[in-house]
PDB file of C-alpha atoms in Angstrom:
ATOM      1  CA  MET A   1      -0.003   0.004   0.005  1.00 41.00           C
ATOM      2  CA  GLU A   2       1.428   3.359  -1.064  1.00 45.00           C
ATOM      3  CA  LYS A   3       1.767   5.878   1.752  1.00 45.00           C
ATOM      4  CA  ASP A   4       3.328   8.958   0.177  1.00 50.00           C
ATOM      5  CA  THR A   5       1.303  12.187   0.097  1.00 48.00           C
ATOM      6  CA  LYS A   6       0.046  13.023  -3.382  1.00 63.00           C
ATOM      7  CA  GLU A   7       0.607  16.624  -4.372  1.00 64.00           C
ATOM      8  CA  ASN A   8      -1.835  16.268  -7.246  1.00 85.00           C
ATOM      9  CA  LEU A   9      -4.901  15.131  -5.257  1.00 93.00           C
ATOM     10  CA  ILE A  10      -7.590  17.642  -4.360  1.00 93.00           C
ATOM     11  CA  VAL A  11     -10.269  16.142  -2.067  1.00 96.00           C
ATOM     12  CA  ARG A  12     -13.651  17.696  -1.298  1.00 96.00           C
ATOM     13  CA  VAL A  13     -16.772  16.626   0.575  1.00 96.00           C
ATOM     14  CA  ASP A  14     -20.030  17.829  -0.916  1.00 94.00           C
ATOM     15  CA  ASN A  15     -23.305  15.908  -0.526  1.00 92.00           C
ATOM     16  CA  ARG A  16     -24.301  17.000  -4.014  1.00 91.00           C
ATOM     17  CA  LEU A  17     -21.101  15.516  -5.508  1.00 92.00           C
ATOM     18  CA  ILE A  18     -20.911  16.977  -9.037  1.00 86.00           C
ATOM     19  CA  HIS A  19     -22.886  20.114  -9.878  1.00 78.00           C
ATOM     20  CA  GLY A  20     -22.341  23.314 -11.844  1.00 73.00           C
ATOM     21  CA  GLN A  21     -20.097  24.956  -9.237  1.00 72.00           C
ATOM     22  CA  THR A  22     -17.771  21.943  -9.237  1.00 73.00           C
ATOM     23  CA  ALA A  23     -17.640  21.783 -13.009  1.00 72.00           C
ATOM     24  CA  VAL A  24     -16.963  25.460 -13.524  1.00 79.00           C
ATOM     25  CA  MET A  25     -15.652  27.376 -10.519  1.00 85.00           C
ATOM     26  CA  TRP A  26     -13.439  24.673  -8.939  1.00 87.00           C
ATOM     27  CA  LYS A  27     -12.052  23.691 -12.345  1.00 86.00           C
ATOM     28  CA  GLU A  28     -11.231  27.303 -13.148  1.00 86.00           C
ATOM     29  CA  ALA A  29      -9.443  27.817  -9.802  1.00 89.00           C
ATOM     30  CA  LEU A  30      -7.583  24.511  -9.574  1.00 88.00           C
ATOM     31  CA  ASN A  31      -7.013  23.465 -13.184  1.00 88.00           C
ATOM     32  CA  PHE A  32      -7.670  19.776 -12.610  1.00 88.00           C
ATOM     33  CA  SER A  33      -8.005  17.473 -15.616  1.00 88.00           C
ATOM     34  CA  ARG A  34      -9.824  14.558 -13.979  1.00 93.00           C
ATOM     35  CA  ILE A  35     -12.682  14.177 -11.520  1.00 93.00           C
ATOM     36  CA  VAL A  36     -13.125  11.027  -9.468  1.00 96.00           C
ATOM     37  CA  VAL A  37     -16.449  10.338  -7.739  1.00 97.00           C
ATOM     38  CA  PRO A  38     -16.222   7.359  -5.348  1.00 98.00           C
ATOM     39  CA  ASP A  39     -19.868   6.615  -4.556  1.00 98.00           C
ATOM     40  CA  ASP A  40     -21.776   3.341  -4.434  1.00 98.00           C
ATOM     41  CA  GLN A  41     -25.164   5.006  -4.957  1.00 96.00           C
ATOM     42  CA  VAL A  42     -23.975   6.802  -8.128  1.00 96.00           C
ATOM     43  CA  MET A  43     -22.429   3.586  -9.427  1.00 96.00           C
ATOM     44  CA  HIS A  44     -25.850   1.929  -9.214  1.00 96.00           C
ATOM     45  CA  ASP A  45     -27.717   4.761 -10.944  1.00 95.00           C
ATOM     46  CA  GLY A  46     -26.827   5.281 -14.578  1.00 93.00           C
ATOM     47  CA  MET A  47     -29.073   8.339 -14.934  1.00 94.00           C
ATOM     48  CA  ILE A  48     -27.306  10.221 -12.137  1.00 93.00           C
ATOM     49  CA  ARG A  49     -23.901   9.273 -13.613  1.00 94.00           C
ATOM     50  CA  GLN A  50     -24.985  10.570 -17.016  1.00 93.00           C
ATOM     51  CA  LEU A  51     -26.165  13.891 -15.527  1.00 91.00           C
ATOM     52  CA  MET A  52     -22.876  14.268 -13.676  1.00 92.00           C
ATOM     53  CA  ARG A  53     -20.908  13.489 -16.840  1.00 91.00           C
ATOM     54  CA  MET A  54     -22.824  16.248 -18.621  1.00 89.00           C
ATOM     55  CA  SER A  55     -21.805  18.745 -15.891  1.00 86.00           C
ATOM     56  CA  ILE A  56     -18.208  17.547 -16.019  1.00 88.00           C
ATOM     57  CA  ALA A  57     -18.148  17.873 -19.815  1.00 85.00           C
ATOM     58  CA  THR A  58     -18.648  21.646 -19.458  1.00 83.00           C
ATOM     59  CA  SER A  59     -15.318  21.806 -17.647  1.00 82.00           C
ATOM     60  CA  ASN A  60     -13.464  19.734 -20.245  1.00 85.00           C
ATOM     61  CA  ALA A  61     -12.300  17.318 -17.556  1.00 88.00           C
ATOM     62  CA  LYS A  62     -12.401  13.507 -17.692  1.00 91.00           C
ATOM     63  CA  SER A  63     -14.831  11.785 -15.345  1.00 92.00           C
ATOM     64  CA  TYR A  64     -14.236   8.582 -13.390  1.00 96.00           C
ATOM     65  CA  PHE A  65     -16.850   6.928 -11.184  1.00 97.00           C
ATOM     66  CA  SER A  66     -16.077   4.113  -8.789  1.00 98.00           C
ATOM     67  CA  LEU A  67     -17.514   2.041  -5.976  1.00 98.00           C
ATOM     68  CA  ILE A  68     -16.078   3.361  -2.712  1.00 98.00           C
ATOM     69  CA  ASP A  69     -13.999   0.268  -1.930  1.00 97.00           C
ATOM     70  CA  GLN A  70     -12.486   0.303  -5.449  1.00 98.00           C
ATOM     71  CA  ALA A  71     -11.625   4.004  -5.445  1.00 98.00           C
ATOM     72  CA  PRO A  72      -8.137   3.768  -3.861  1.00 97.00           C
ATOM     73  CA  ALA A  73      -6.932   1.478  -6.672  1.00 97.00           C
ATOM     74  CA  LEU A  74      -8.430   3.788  -9.306  1.00 96.00           C
ATOM     75  CA  ILE A  75      -6.832   6.882  -7.758  1.00 95.00           C
ATOM     76  CA  ARG A  76      -3.435   5.182  -7.553  1.00 94.00           C
ATOM     77  CA  ARG A  77      -3.678   4.159 -11.200  1.00 93.00           C
ATOM     78  CA  LEU A  78      -4.672   7.660 -12.330  1.00 93.00           C
ATOM     79  CA  SER A  79      -1.872   9.193 -10.206  1.00 88.00           C
ATOM     80  CA  LYS A  80       0.704   7.003 -11.895  1.00 84.00           C
ATOM     81  CA  GLU A  81      -0.403   7.460 -15.511  1.00 68.00           C
ATOM     82  CA  LYS A  82       2.494   8.435 -17.724  1.00 57.00           C
ATOM     83  CA  GLN A  83       2.637  11.715 -19.535  1.00 53.00           C
ATOM     84  CA  THR A  84       2.644  11.499 -23.273  1.00 57.00           C
ATOM     85  CA  ILE A  85       3.042  14.125 -25.979  1.00 54.00           C
ATOM     86  CA  LEU A  86      -0.757  14.342 -26.281  1.00 59.00           C
ATOM     87  CA  SER A  87      -1.598  14.111 -22.571  1.00 58.00           C
ATOM     88  CA  THR A  88      -0.503  16.111 -19.542  1.00 52.00           C
ATOM     89  CA  ASP A  89      -2.942  14.498 -17.108  1.00 51.00           C
ATOM     90  CA  LYS A  90      -0.218  13.618 -14.585  1.00 51.00           C
ATOM     91  CA  ALA A  91       0.817  17.261 -14.321  1.00 60.00           C
ATOM     92  CA  ASN A  92      -2.725  18.387 -13.559  1.00 75.00           C
ATOM     93  CA  PRO A  93      -4.444  17.649 -10.263  1.00 88.00           C
ATOM     94  CA  ILE A  94      -7.125  15.009  -9.762  1.00 94.00           C
ATOM     95  CA  PHE A  95     -10.267  16.346  -8.104  1.00 94.00           C
ATOM     96  CA  ILE A  96     -11.896  13.782  -5.844  1.00 96.00           C
ATOM     97  CA  VAL A  97     -15.455  14.589  -4.694  1.00 96.00           C
ATOM     98  CA  CYS A  98     -16.942  12.501  -1.878  1.00 97.00           C
ATOM     99  CA  ARG A  99     -20.415  12.514  -0.415  1.00 96.00           C
ATOM    100  CA  ASN A 100     -19.261  12.494   3.225  1.00 97.00           C
ATOM    101  CA  PRO A 101     -16.205  12.172   5.514  1.00 98.00           C
ATOM    102  CA  PHE A 102     -16.661   8.365   5.754  1.00 98.00           C
ATOM    103  CA  VAL A 103     -15.753   8.036   2.057  1.00 98.00           C
ATOM    104  CA  VAL A 104     -12.640  10.171   2.607  1.00 98.00           C
ATOM    105  CA  ARG A 105     -11.702   7.991   5.588  1.00 98.00           C
ATOM    106  CA  THR A 106     -12.087   4.906   3.396  1.00 98.00           C
ATOM    107  CA  LEU A 107      -9.702   6.432   0.847  1.00 98.00           C
ATOM    108  CA  ILE A 108      -7.096   7.053   3.580  1.00 98.00           C
ATOM    109  CA  GLU A 109      -7.595   3.514   4.903  1.00 97.00           C
ATOM    110  CA  GLY A 110      -6.984   2.347   1.341  1.00 97.00           C
ATOM    111  CA  GLY A 111      -3.585   4.066   1.293  1.00 96.00           C
ATOM    112  CA  ILE A 112      -4.485   7.342  -0.456  1.00 97.00           C
ATOM    113  CA  ARG A 113      -2.617  10.324   0.982  1.00 95.00           C
ATOM    114  CA  PHE A 114      -3.265  14.010   0.411  1.00 96.00           C
ATOM    115  CA  LYS A 115      -2.669  17.258   2.268  1.00 96.00           C
ATOM    116  CA  LYS A 116      -6.053  18.935   2.580  1.00 96.00           C
ATOM    117  CA  LEU A 117      -9.782  18.184   2.636  1.00 97.00           C
ATOM    118  CA  SER A 118     -12.267  20.933   1.945  1.00 96.00           C
ATOM    119  CA  MET A 119     -15.893  20.478   3.044  1.00 96.00           C
ATOM    120  CA  TRP A 120     -19.177  22.137   2.192  1.00 93.00           C
ATOM    121  CA  ASN A 121     -22.800  21.081   1.671  1.00 92.00           C
ATOM    122  CA  MET A 122     -23.138  18.443   4.336  1.00 93.00           C
ATOM    123  CA  PHE A 123     -26.839  19.048   4.730  1.00 93.00           C
ATOM    124  CA  ALA A 124     -28.926  19.090   7.896  1.00 92.00           C
ATOM    125  CA  ASP A 125     -30.501  15.795   8.881  1.00 92.00           C
ATOM    126  CA  ASP A 126     -31.726  14.011  12.015  1.00 93.00           C
ATOM    127  CA  GLY A 127     -29.003  13.999  14.653  1.00 92.00           C
ATOM    128  CA  LYS A 128     -26.761  16.488  12.808  1.00 95.00           C
ATOM    129  CA  GLN A 129     -25.660  19.769  14.309  1.00 95.00           C
ATOM    130  CA  LYS A 130     -24.624  22.849  12.391  1.00 95.00           C
ATOM    131  CA  ILE A 131     -20.862  23.372  12.322  1.00 94.00           C
ATOM    132  CA  SER A 132     -20.642  26.273   9.891  1.00 92.00           C
ATOM    133  CA  GLY A 133     -22.482  27.436   6.772  1.00 90.00           C
ATOM    134  CA  THR A 134     -24.068  24.367   5.198  1.00 93.00           C
ATOM    135  CA  VAL A 135     -21.910  21.898   7.103  1.00 95.00           C
ATOM    136  CA  TYR A 136     -23.856  19.745   9.526  1.00 96.00           C
ATOM    137  CA  MET A 137     -22.321  16.738  11.270  1.00 96.00           C
ATOM    138  CA  ASP A 138     -23.376  13.913  13.516  1.00 95.00           C
ATOM    139  CA  GLU A 139     -21.127  11.914  15.824  1.00 96.00           C
ATOM    140  CA  LYS A 140     -20.056   9.507  13.056  1.00 97.00           C
ATOM    141  CA  ASP A 141     -19.043  12.444  10.797  1.00 96.00           C
ATOM    142  CA  ARG A 142     -17.031  13.945  13.693  1.00 97.00           C
ATOM    143  CA  GLU A 143     -15.236  10.627  14.282  1.00 98.00           C
ATOM    144  CA  ASP A 144     -14.386  10.338  10.599  1.00 98.00           C
ATOM    145  CA  VAL A 145     -13.101  13.935  10.514  1.00 98.00           C
ATOM    146  CA  GLU A 146     -10.908  13.236  13.571  1.00 98.00           C
ATOM    147  CA  PHE A 147      -9.529  10.155  11.827  1.00 98.00           C
ATOM    148  CA  ILE A 148      -8.745  12.240   8.747  1.00 98.00           C
ATOM    149  CA  LYS A 149      -7.058  14.951  10.825  1.00 98.00           C
ATOM    150  CA  ASN A 150      -5.053  12.302  12.696  1.00 98.00           C
ATOM    151  CA  ALA A 151      -3.819  11.042   9.329  1.00 97.00           C
ATOM    152  CA  GLY A 152      -2.133  14.437   8.863  1.00 97.00           C
ATOM    153  CA  VAL A 153      -4.748  16.039   6.621  1.00 97.00           C
ATOM    154  CA  LYS A 154      -5.731  19.680   7.102  1.00 97.00           C
ATOM    155  CA  VAL A 155      -9.542  19.804   7.198  1.00 97.00           C
ATOM    156  CA  VAL A 156     -11.221  23.055   6.207  1.00 97.00           C
ATOM    157  CA  ILE A 157     -14.698  24.351   5.569  1.00 96.00           C
ATOM    158  CA  GLN A 158     -14.757  26.290   2.306  1.00 94.00           C
ATOM    159  CA  GLU A 159     -17.730  27.208   0.176  1.00 91.00           C
ATOM    160  CA  THR A 160     -15.901  28.001  -3.062  1.00 89.00           C
ATOM    161  CA  PRO A 161     -12.263  27.918  -4.100  1.00 90.00           C
ATOM    162  CA  PHE A 162     -12.255  31.720  -3.764  1.00 91.00           C
ATOM    163  CA  SER A 163     -13.807  31.720  -0.251  1.00 91.00           C
ATOM    164  CA  LYS A 164     -11.869  31.952   3.000  1.00 92.00           C
ATOM    165  CA  GLU A 165     -11.008  28.592   4.546  1.00 92.00           C
ATOM    166  CA  PHE A 166     -11.999  27.841   8.131  1.00 93.00           C
ATOM    167  CA  GLU A 167      -9.903  25.078   9.654  1.00 92.00           C
ATOM    168  CA  LEU A 168     -11.668  22.518  11.800  1.00 88.00           C
TER     169      LEU A 168
END
């Protein structure tokens, strides 16, 4: 299992996963060339995947969808792809969008390393308390965030790539 921190991995938690803001604003700010969405629900719903691919197409990025438990292998493979004359994917970051902190924890447990996690749009639900903005967490979310922080990842709340970060 690979343990080195990947400079080219950008990880975000957003319950909505892929939407217009991801496809346009985050792409513009971070210049990623690939988006990975590790999500079991999305993998079992072709219509949702197709809608997300349409949003991603507006950003001219490549989309990759994966079951959560298969995502670490996919991310490792994408991180190691060789540059060719026609492709500079390795030079550009990979944007990984997860539904919740548990998915991010699963990536770390699978050997994926990165420096920072940005969070937004973790919507209110039974048992969840407001942390900041549209970030609501329950005890499980808090445990997962602590695990992520203990793995050496800076965890921030950030609405857009141009917004101020608030470290948790």
